[in-house]
Short mmCIF file of C-alpha atoms (C1' of nucleotides) in Angstrom, two decimals:
data_model
loop_
_atom_site.label_atom_id
_atom_site.label_comp_id
_atom_site.label_asym_id
_atom_site.label_seq_id
_atom_site.Cartn_x
_atom_site.Cartn_y
_atom_site.Cartn_z
CA UNK A 978 8.79 22.86 28.28
CA UNK A 979 7.78 25.83 26.14
CA UNK A 980 10.73 28.33 24.49
CA UNK A 981 9.72 30.95 21.97
CA UNK A 982 8.73 29.39 19.40
CA UNK A 983 6.15 27.46 20.77
CA UNK A 984 4.98 31.53 22.35
CA UNK A 985 4.98 32.52 19.10
CA UNK A 986 3.00 29.48 17.62
CA UNK A 987 0.35 30.40 20.49
CA UNK A 988 0.34 33.98 19.55
CA UNK A 989 -0.42 33.25 15.95
CA UNK A 990 -2.79 30.44 16.62
CA UNK A 991 -4.62 33.35 18.74
CA UNK A 992 -5.19 35.24 15.51
CA UNK A 993 -6.58 32.33 13.76
CA UNK A 994 -6.88 29.04 15.13
CA UNK A 995 -7.73 27.79 11.42
CA UNK A 996 -4.63 29.08 10.04
CA UNK A 997 -2.81 26.34 8.25
CA UNK A 998 0.54 24.53 8.88
CA UNK A 999 1.94 25.62 5.89
CA UNK A 1000 1.28 29.33 7.28
CA UNK A 1001 2.41 28.95 10.61
CA UNK A 1002 5.17 27.79 8.58
CA UNK A 1003 5.91 30.49 7.16
CA UNK A 1004 5.06 32.99 9.82
CA UNK A 1005 7.86 30.72 11.96
CA UNK A 1006 10.10 30.29 9.19
CA UNK A 1007 9.83 26.72 9.70
CA UNK A 1008 9.04 23.64 7.59
CA UNK A 1009 5.84 22.61 7.96
CA UNK A 1010 6.97 19.51 9.20
CA UNK A 1011 8.43 20.92 12.36
CA UNK A 1012 5.45 23.34 13.11
CA UNK A 1013 3.23 20.16 13.42
CA UNK A 1014 5.40 18.42 15.89
CA UNK A 1015 5.53 20.87 17.87
CA UNK A 1016 1.64 21.54 17.51
CA UNK A 1017 0.66 18.15 18.43
CA UNK A 1018 3.00 18.53 21.06
CA UNK A 1019 1.70 21.01 22.84
CA UNK A 1020 -2.17 19.11 22.09
CA UNK A 1021 -0.42 16.45 23.84
CA UNK A 1022 0.75 17.96 26.70
CA UNK A 1023 -2.72 20.04 26.67
CA UNK A 1024 -1.19 23.51 27.17
CA UNK A 1025 -4.12 24.04 24.00
CA UNK A 1026 -6.55 22.09 25.66
CA UNK A 1027 -9.47 22.75 22.22
CA UNK A 1028 -9.67 24.73 19.40
CA UNK A 1029 -13.50 26.82 19.23
CA UNK A 1030 -14.88 29.14 17.51
CA UNK A 1031 -15.85 32.27 18.99
CA UNK A 1032 -19.56 32.05 18.72
CA UNK A 1033 -21.81 35.92 18.45
CA UNK A 1034 -24.09 35.24 21.00
CA UNK A 1035 -26.69 37.82 19.40
CA UNK A 1036 -26.53 36.30 16.24
CA UNK A 1037 -27.80 33.12 18.05
CA UNK A 1038 -30.47 34.79 20.14
CA UNK A 1039 -29.25 36.16 22.87
CA UNK A 1040 -30.06 39.56 23.79
CA UNK A 1041 -28.81 39.89 27.65
CA UNK A 1042 -25.85 38.86 29.72
CA UNK A 1043 -25.85 38.86 32.96
CA UNK A 1044 -23.61 37.89 35.92
CA UNK A 1045 -25.25 35.81 39.28
CA UNK A 1046 -23.76 35.42 42.72
CA UNK A 1047 -25.76 32.89 44.17
CA UNK A 1048 -25.28 31.30 47.90
CA UNK A 1049 -26.75 28.82 48.59
CA UNK A 1050 -29.56 27.98 51.02
CA UNK A 1051 -28.76 25.45 53.89
CA UNK A 1052 -27.95 21.86 53.17
CA UNK A 1053 -28.36 23.38 49.05
CA UNK A 1054 -24.81 22.94 48.10
CA UNK A 1055 -25.05 20.14 45.86
CA UNK A 1056 -28.43 21.15 45.11
CA UNK A 1057 -27.36 24.22 43.10
CA UNK A 1058 -23.59 23.17 42.42
CA UNK A 1059 -26.05 21.04 40.27
CA UNK A 1060 -28.72 23.00 38.64
CA UNK A 1061 -26.06 25.65 37.91
CA UNK A 1062 -24.39 22.48 35.99
CA UNK A 1063 -27.84 21.80 34.15
CA UNK A 1064 -29.17 25.01 33.22
CA UNK A 1065 -27.26 25.28 29.85
CA UNK A 1066 -27.94 29.22 29.82
CA UNK A 1067 -24.80 29.67 32.18
CA UNK A 1068 -22.40 29.77 30.29
CA UNK A 1069 -19.28 30.21 33.34
CA UNK A 1070 -19.52 29.36 36.67
CA UNK A 1071 -17.15 29.70 39.30
CA UNK A 1072 -17.06 28.69 42.98
CA UNK A 1073 -15.10 30.93 44.96
CA UNK A 1074 -14.09 32.20 48.58
CA UNK A 1075 -16.03 34.16 50.52
CA UNK A 1076 -20.03 35.13 50.71
CA UNK A 1077 -21.31 34.59 47.49
CA UNK A 1078 -19.76 30.90 46.83
CA UNK A 1079 -21.54 30.58 42.84
CA UNK A 1080 -20.07 33.22 40.27
CA UNK A 1081 -22.31 32.99 37.11
CA UNK A 1082 -22.35 34.46 34.04
CA UNK A 1083 -25.64 33.95 32.06
CA UNK A 1084 -27.38 34.60 28.33
CA UNK A 1085 -30.64 35.44 27.62
CA UNK A 1086 -32.62 35.73 25.27
CA UNK A 1087 -34.53 38.82 26.93
CA UNK A 1088 -35.21 40.17 30.18
CA UNK A 1089 -38.57 37.32 31.12
CA UNK A 1090 -35.82 34.28 30.47
CA UNK A 1091 -34.09 35.69 33.84
CA UNK A 1092 -36.94 36.44 35.70
CA UNK A 1093 -37.62 32.34 34.82
CA UNK A 1094 -33.87 30.94 35.27
CA UNK A 1095 -33.76 32.93 38.62
CA UNK A 1096 -36.78 31.46 39.30
CA UNK A 1097 -36.27 28.11 39.17
CA UNK A 1098 -33.20 29.15 41.71
CA UNK A 1099 -34.77 30.59 44.38
CA UNK A 1100 -35.57 27.34 46.73
CA UNK A 1101 -31.89 26.37 47.43
CA UNK A 1102 -30.60 29.96 47.01
CA UNK A 1103 -29.75 33.95 47.97
CA UNK A 1104 -28.78 35.36 44.26
CA UNK A 1105 -27.65 38.55 42.88
CA UNK A 1106 -27.75 39.66 39.49
CA UNK A 1107 -26.08 42.32 37.57
CA UNK A 1108 -26.54 43.00 33.80
CA UNK A 1109 -24.01 43.28 31.76
CA UNK A 1110 -24.12 46.91 30.40
CA UNK A 1111 -20.33 46.29 28.43
CA UNK A 1112 -17.32 44.31 28.45
CA UNK A 1113 -14.26 46.55 28.56
CA UNK A 1114 -12.76 43.12 28.17
CA UNK A 1115 -13.85 40.76 26.16
CA UNK A 1116 -12.61 37.06 27.01
CA UNK A 1117 -8.64 37.51 25.99
CA UNK A 1118 -5.62 35.10 27.01
CA UNK A 1119 -3.21 36.25 29.65
CA UNK A 1120 0.70 37.28 28.40
CA UNK A 1121 2.20 33.76 26.94
CA UNK A 1122 5.30 32.67 29.32
CA UNK A 1123 6.01 29.46 29.69
CA UNK A 1124 5.92 27.79 33.70
CA UNK A 1125 8.80 26.30 33.18
CA UNK A 1126 11.79 26.73 30.30
CA UNK A 1127 13.32 30.49 30.19
CA UNK A 1128 12.47 31.85 27.42
CA UNK A 1129 14.76 34.36 26.65
CA UNK B 78 -30.53 33.52 8.38
CA UNK B 79 -29.24 30.28 10.04
CA UNK B 80 -30.91 26.91 9.71
CA UNK B 81 -29.89 23.82 11.05
CA UNK B 82 -26.92 22.87 8.67
CA UNK B 83 -25.69 26.02 10.04
CA UNK B 84 -26.20 25.24 13.37
CA UNK B 85 -25.02 21.45 13.25
CA UNK B 86 -21.20 22.82 11.80
CA UNK B 87 -20.99 25.08 14.08
CA UNK B 88 -21.77 22.16 16.82
CA UNK B 89 -18.70 19.90 14.78
CA UNK B 90 -16.67 22.57 14.73
CA UNK B 91 -17.00 23.54 18.44
CA UNK B 92 -15.46 19.89 18.87
CA UNK B 93 -12.69 20.79 17.52
CA UNK B 94 -12.11 23.88 15.37
CA UNK B 95 -9.57 22.87 13.31
CA UNK B 96 -11.38 20.47 11.95
CA UNK B 97 -10.89 20.13 8.00
CA UNK B 98 -13.24 21.44 5.52
CA UNK B 99 -13.06 17.57 4.05
CA UNK B 100 -14.00 16.59 7.83
CA UNK B 101 -17.29 18.83 8.52
CA UNK B 102 -17.78 18.34 4.54
CA UNK B 103 -18.46 14.15 5.51
CA UNK B 104 -20.43 14.91 9.18
CA UNK B 105 -23.00 16.56 7.29
CA UNK B 106 -23.00 14.68 4.43
CA UNK B 107 -22.22 17.46 1.93
CA UNK B 108 -19.59 18.39 -0.58
CA UNK B 109 -16.71 20.46 0.50
CA UNK B 110 -17.41 23.36 -1.50
CA UNK B 111 -21.13 23.51 0.01
CA UNK B 112 -19.56 23.82 3.60
CA UNK B 113 -17.27 26.19 2.59
CA UNK B 114 -19.64 28.63 1.48
CA UNK B 115 -21.53 28.05 4.53
CA UNK B 116 -18.66 28.35 6.45
CA UNK B 117 -17.21 31.68 4.57
CA UNK B 118 -21.04 32.68 5.31
CA UNK B 119 -20.84 32.89 8.81
CA UNK B 120 -18.02 34.06 9.07
CA UNK B 121 -18.57 37.46 7.01
CA UNK B 122 -22.02 37.74 8.66
CA UNK B 123 -19.71 37.71 12.03
CA UNK B 124 -22.10 34.95 13.75
CA UNK B 125 -18.13 33.40 13.72
CA UNK B 126 -15.95 36.04 15.11
CA UNK B 127 -12.57 34.14 15.63
CA UNK B 128 -11.24 30.88 16.17
CA UNK B 129 -8.95 30.65 19.38
CA UNK B 130 -6.35 27.42 21.18
CA UNK B 131 -8.14 27.49 24.67
CA UNK B 132 -4.98 27.67 26.87
CA UNK B 133 -4.16 25.73 29.59
CA UNK B 134 -3.66 28.45 32.34
CA UNK B 135 -2.08 26.47 34.69
CA UNK B 136 0.63 25.84 31.90
CA UNK B 137 1.02 29.59 31.38
CA UNK B 138 2.27 29.39 34.54
CA UNK B 139 -0.92 31.01 36.19
CA UNK B 140 -1.59 28.91 39.30
CA UNK B 141 -4.33 30.80 40.68
CA UNK B 142 -7.45 32.93 39.61
CA UNK B 143 -9.62 35.30 40.82
CA UNK B 144 -12.99 37.12 40.25
CA UNK B 145 -12.79 40.78 41.79
CA UNK B 146 -15.14 43.54 41.82
CA UNK B 147 -15.10 46.99 41.27
CA UNK B 148 -16.60 50.21 41.89
CA UNK B 149 -15.09 53.27 41.07
CA UNK B 150 -13.95 55.81 43.60
CA UNK B 151 -15.91 60.06 42.94
CA UNK B 152 -14.91 60.57 39.38
CA UNK B 153 -12.22 57.96 38.80
CA UNK B 154 -14.90 56.00 36.13
CA UNK B 155 -13.38 56.76 33.17
CA UNK B 156 -9.74 56.43 34.69
CA UNK B 157 -10.54 52.49 36.25
CA UNK B 158 -11.83 51.41 32.70
CA UNK B 159 -8.12 52.79 31.10
CA UNK B 160 -6.49 50.22 33.78
CA UNK B 161 -9.34 47.40 33.56
CA UNK B 162 -7.91 47.60 29.84
CA UNK B 163 -4.39 48.02 30.25
CA UNK B 164 -3.78 44.95 33.03
CA UNK B 165 -3.27 41.93 31.09
CA UNK B 166 -3.62 39.69 33.98
CA UNK B 167 -7.65 40.61 33.81
CA UNK B 168 -8.81 38.18 31.51
CA UNK B 169 -12.30 39.25 31.05
CA UNK B 170 -14.25 42.66 32.28
CA UNK B 171 -17.88 43.40 32.20
CA UNK B 172 -19.17 46.35 33.14
CA UNK B 173 -22.60 45.86 35.15
CA UNK B 174 -25.55 47.56 36.69
CA UNK B 175 -25.87 47.89 40.44
CA UNK B 176 -22.90 48.89 43.27
CA UNK B 177 -20.47 47.20 41.70
CA UNK B 178 -19.44 48.35 37.95
CA UNK B 179 -17.00 46.25 36.81
CA UNK B 180 -16.57 42.52 37.37
CA UNK B 181 -13.11 41.51 36.02
CA UNK B 182 -11.10 37.80 36.12
CA UNK B 183 -7.83 37.53 36.71
CA UNK B 184 -5.02 34.87 36.35
CA UNK B 185 -1.85 35.33 38.46
CA UNK B 186 0.98 33.75 38.60
CA UNK B 187 1.02 33.62 42.73
CA UNK B 188 -0.77 35.37 45.52
CA UNK B 189 1.62 38.58 45.94
CA UNK B 190 0.77 39.22 41.94
CA UNK B 191 -2.48 40.02 43.58
CA UNK B 192 -1.93 42.05 46.07
CA UNK B 193 0.46 44.44 44.02
CA UNK B 194 -2.67 44.50 41.39
CA UNK B 195 -5.29 45.32 44.50
CA UNK B 196 -2.58 47.66 45.04
CA UNK B 197 -2.75 49.84 41.75
CA UNK B 198 -6.27 50.15 41.97
CA UNK B 199 -6.32 51.35 45.16
CA UNK B 200 -6.51 55.14 44.40
CA UNK B 201 -9.33 54.60 41.84
CA UNK B 202 -11.40 52.54 43.53
CA UNK B 203 -12.61 50.20 45.77
CA UNK B 204 -12.22 46.31 45.02
CA UNK B 205 -13.92 42.96 46.14
CA UNK B 206 -11.80 39.81 45.67
CA UNK B 207 -13.43 36.52 45.48
CA UNK B 208 -10.21 33.39 45.13
CA UNK B 209 -11.60 30.80 42.41
CA UNK B 210 -11.57 27.29 44.20
CA UNK B 211 -12.75 25.36 41.56
CA UNK B 212 -15.20 25.91 37.99
CA UNK B 213 -17.87 24.00 38.02
CA UNK B 214 -18.89 25.60 34.56
CA UNK B 215 -16.16 26.08 32.10
CA UNK B 216 -16.56 28.85 29.12
CA UNK B 217 -19.21 26.22 27.34
CA UNK B 218 -21.72 27.85 24.58
CA UNK B 219 -25.59 28.62 25.25
CA UNK B 220 -28.24 26.40 22.72
CA UNK B 221 -27.55 27.16 19.47
CA UNK B 222 -30.75 28.41 18.06
CA UNK B 223 -31.24 31.02 14.98
CA UNK B 224 -32.15 34.07 15.82
CA UNK B 225 -33.56 34.59 12.36
CA UNK B 226 -35.32 31.74 10.57
CA UNK B 227 -36.84 28.64 11.99
CA UNK B 228 -35.05 25.21 12.86
CA UNK B 229 -37.56 22.84 11.91
"C1'" DA C 209 14.78 20.36 12.03
"C1'" DA C 210 14.69 20.12 7.32
"C1'" DT C 211 14.12 16.93 2.74
"C1'" DG C 212 10.85 15.20 -0.41
"C1'" DA C 213 7.55 12.44 -2.62
"C1'" DA C 214 2.22 10.38 -1.78
"C1'" DA C 215 -2.08 11.24 -0.07
"C1'" DA C 216 -5.50 14.57 1.55
"C1'" DA C 217 -7.63 18.98 1.22
"C1'" DT C 218 -8.40 23.02 -0.69
"C1'" DG C 219 -10.83 26.20 -3.80
"C1'" DT C 220 -12.94 27.23 -8.46
"C1'" DA C 221 -15.52 27.25 -12.79
"C1'" DG C 222 -19.17 25.58 -14.79
"C1'" DC C 223 -23.57 23.16 -14.36
"C1'" DC C 224 -28.09 21.92 -11.88
"C1'" DA C 225 -32.33 21.86 -8.96
"C1'" DT D 1430 -30.24 30.42 -4.25
"C1'" DG D 1431 -28.20 26.20 -2.47
"C1'" DG D 1432 -25.99 22.61 -3.98
"C1'" DC D 1433 -22.76 19.62 -6.95
"C1'" DT D 1434 -18.68 17.95 -9.32
"C1'" DA D 1435 -14.49 17.65 -11.92
"C1'" DC D 1436 -10.08 19.21 -11.71
"C1'" DA D 1437 -5.80 22.45 -10.51
"C1'" DT D 1438 -3.11 23.94 -6.80
"C1'" DT D 1439 -1.96 23.76 -2.22
"C1'" DT D 1440 -1.32 21.27 2.28
"C1'" DT D 1441 -0.26 17.03 5.20
"C1'" DT D 1442 1.92 14.09 5.93
"C1'" DC D 1443 5.00 10.18 6.63
"C1'" DA D 1444 9.66 8.23 5.34
"C1'" DT D 1445 14.49 9.37 5.60
"C1'" DT D 1446 18.57 12.49 6.76
#
DNA sequence: AATGAAAAATGTAGCCA
DNA sequence: TGGCTACATTTTTCATT
């Protein structure tokens, strides 16, 4: 499925996903068209799902982040899931095993916005909120190894 | 600081951060050089911190995700933070208020890998693990509004 | 996977509101 | 300050080997 050239390619893209094919080709010691082919294949296979800019949320006016664990009140599971999806301040949410059920990340303009949003959930869920003080590990990619063909 | 043109530009990049300047220019009804200028400004101001490919973690051989809450044992706060940073399977981790202290996201090849990694933390932290069953909200950007100049 | 030519995109410079 | 056009350079794409 994926060999070391693909892994090198993905690694280079992680440094800067807007790098030109020509640049990538130089980094890999390959021709432009070859790199283009491989990239297209990785996109079509959905190994690469998208290319996104990483935005600084402070610049967007969000001064605060929080992690909220949510447990639906009886019969409110679907309603809770819908409201989570419909809350644009929630930038990430997982449904998990155990008591908590949902773990969501929120971005907030200020502390009053946190209060407003949690109020909106109070009729359908129990919540436990943690304010983010720092992020020792920012979103990063784990070691790239193929699920398929060996890389040796 | 940021006007509606910048917001439109950031929105277009979120659809595909590898889009050419020429394409972005067409989408914004502007000239190439103007868009190039704005993009450079957003990068220099660090509104855009980076451009990254979104990779499918299943394709990379990770079959499982978990959220782990960690509380350092007495005197182990720094050691715990270091080990978190040094664990490549942790793709995201926040230091938060309250009992939990750290909330980490892990990607795993299989359930035995979870066991191994948690064992490695057992001497420095109490852990509470939740396995991810689904992700109702995948990483997304909250509403883009400027922290500075109005957008009206 | 590479080559080479055609088409497209980019960066630069000078100019305008 | 922003944005524009014009043009030289680089990159991308496509057909072919």
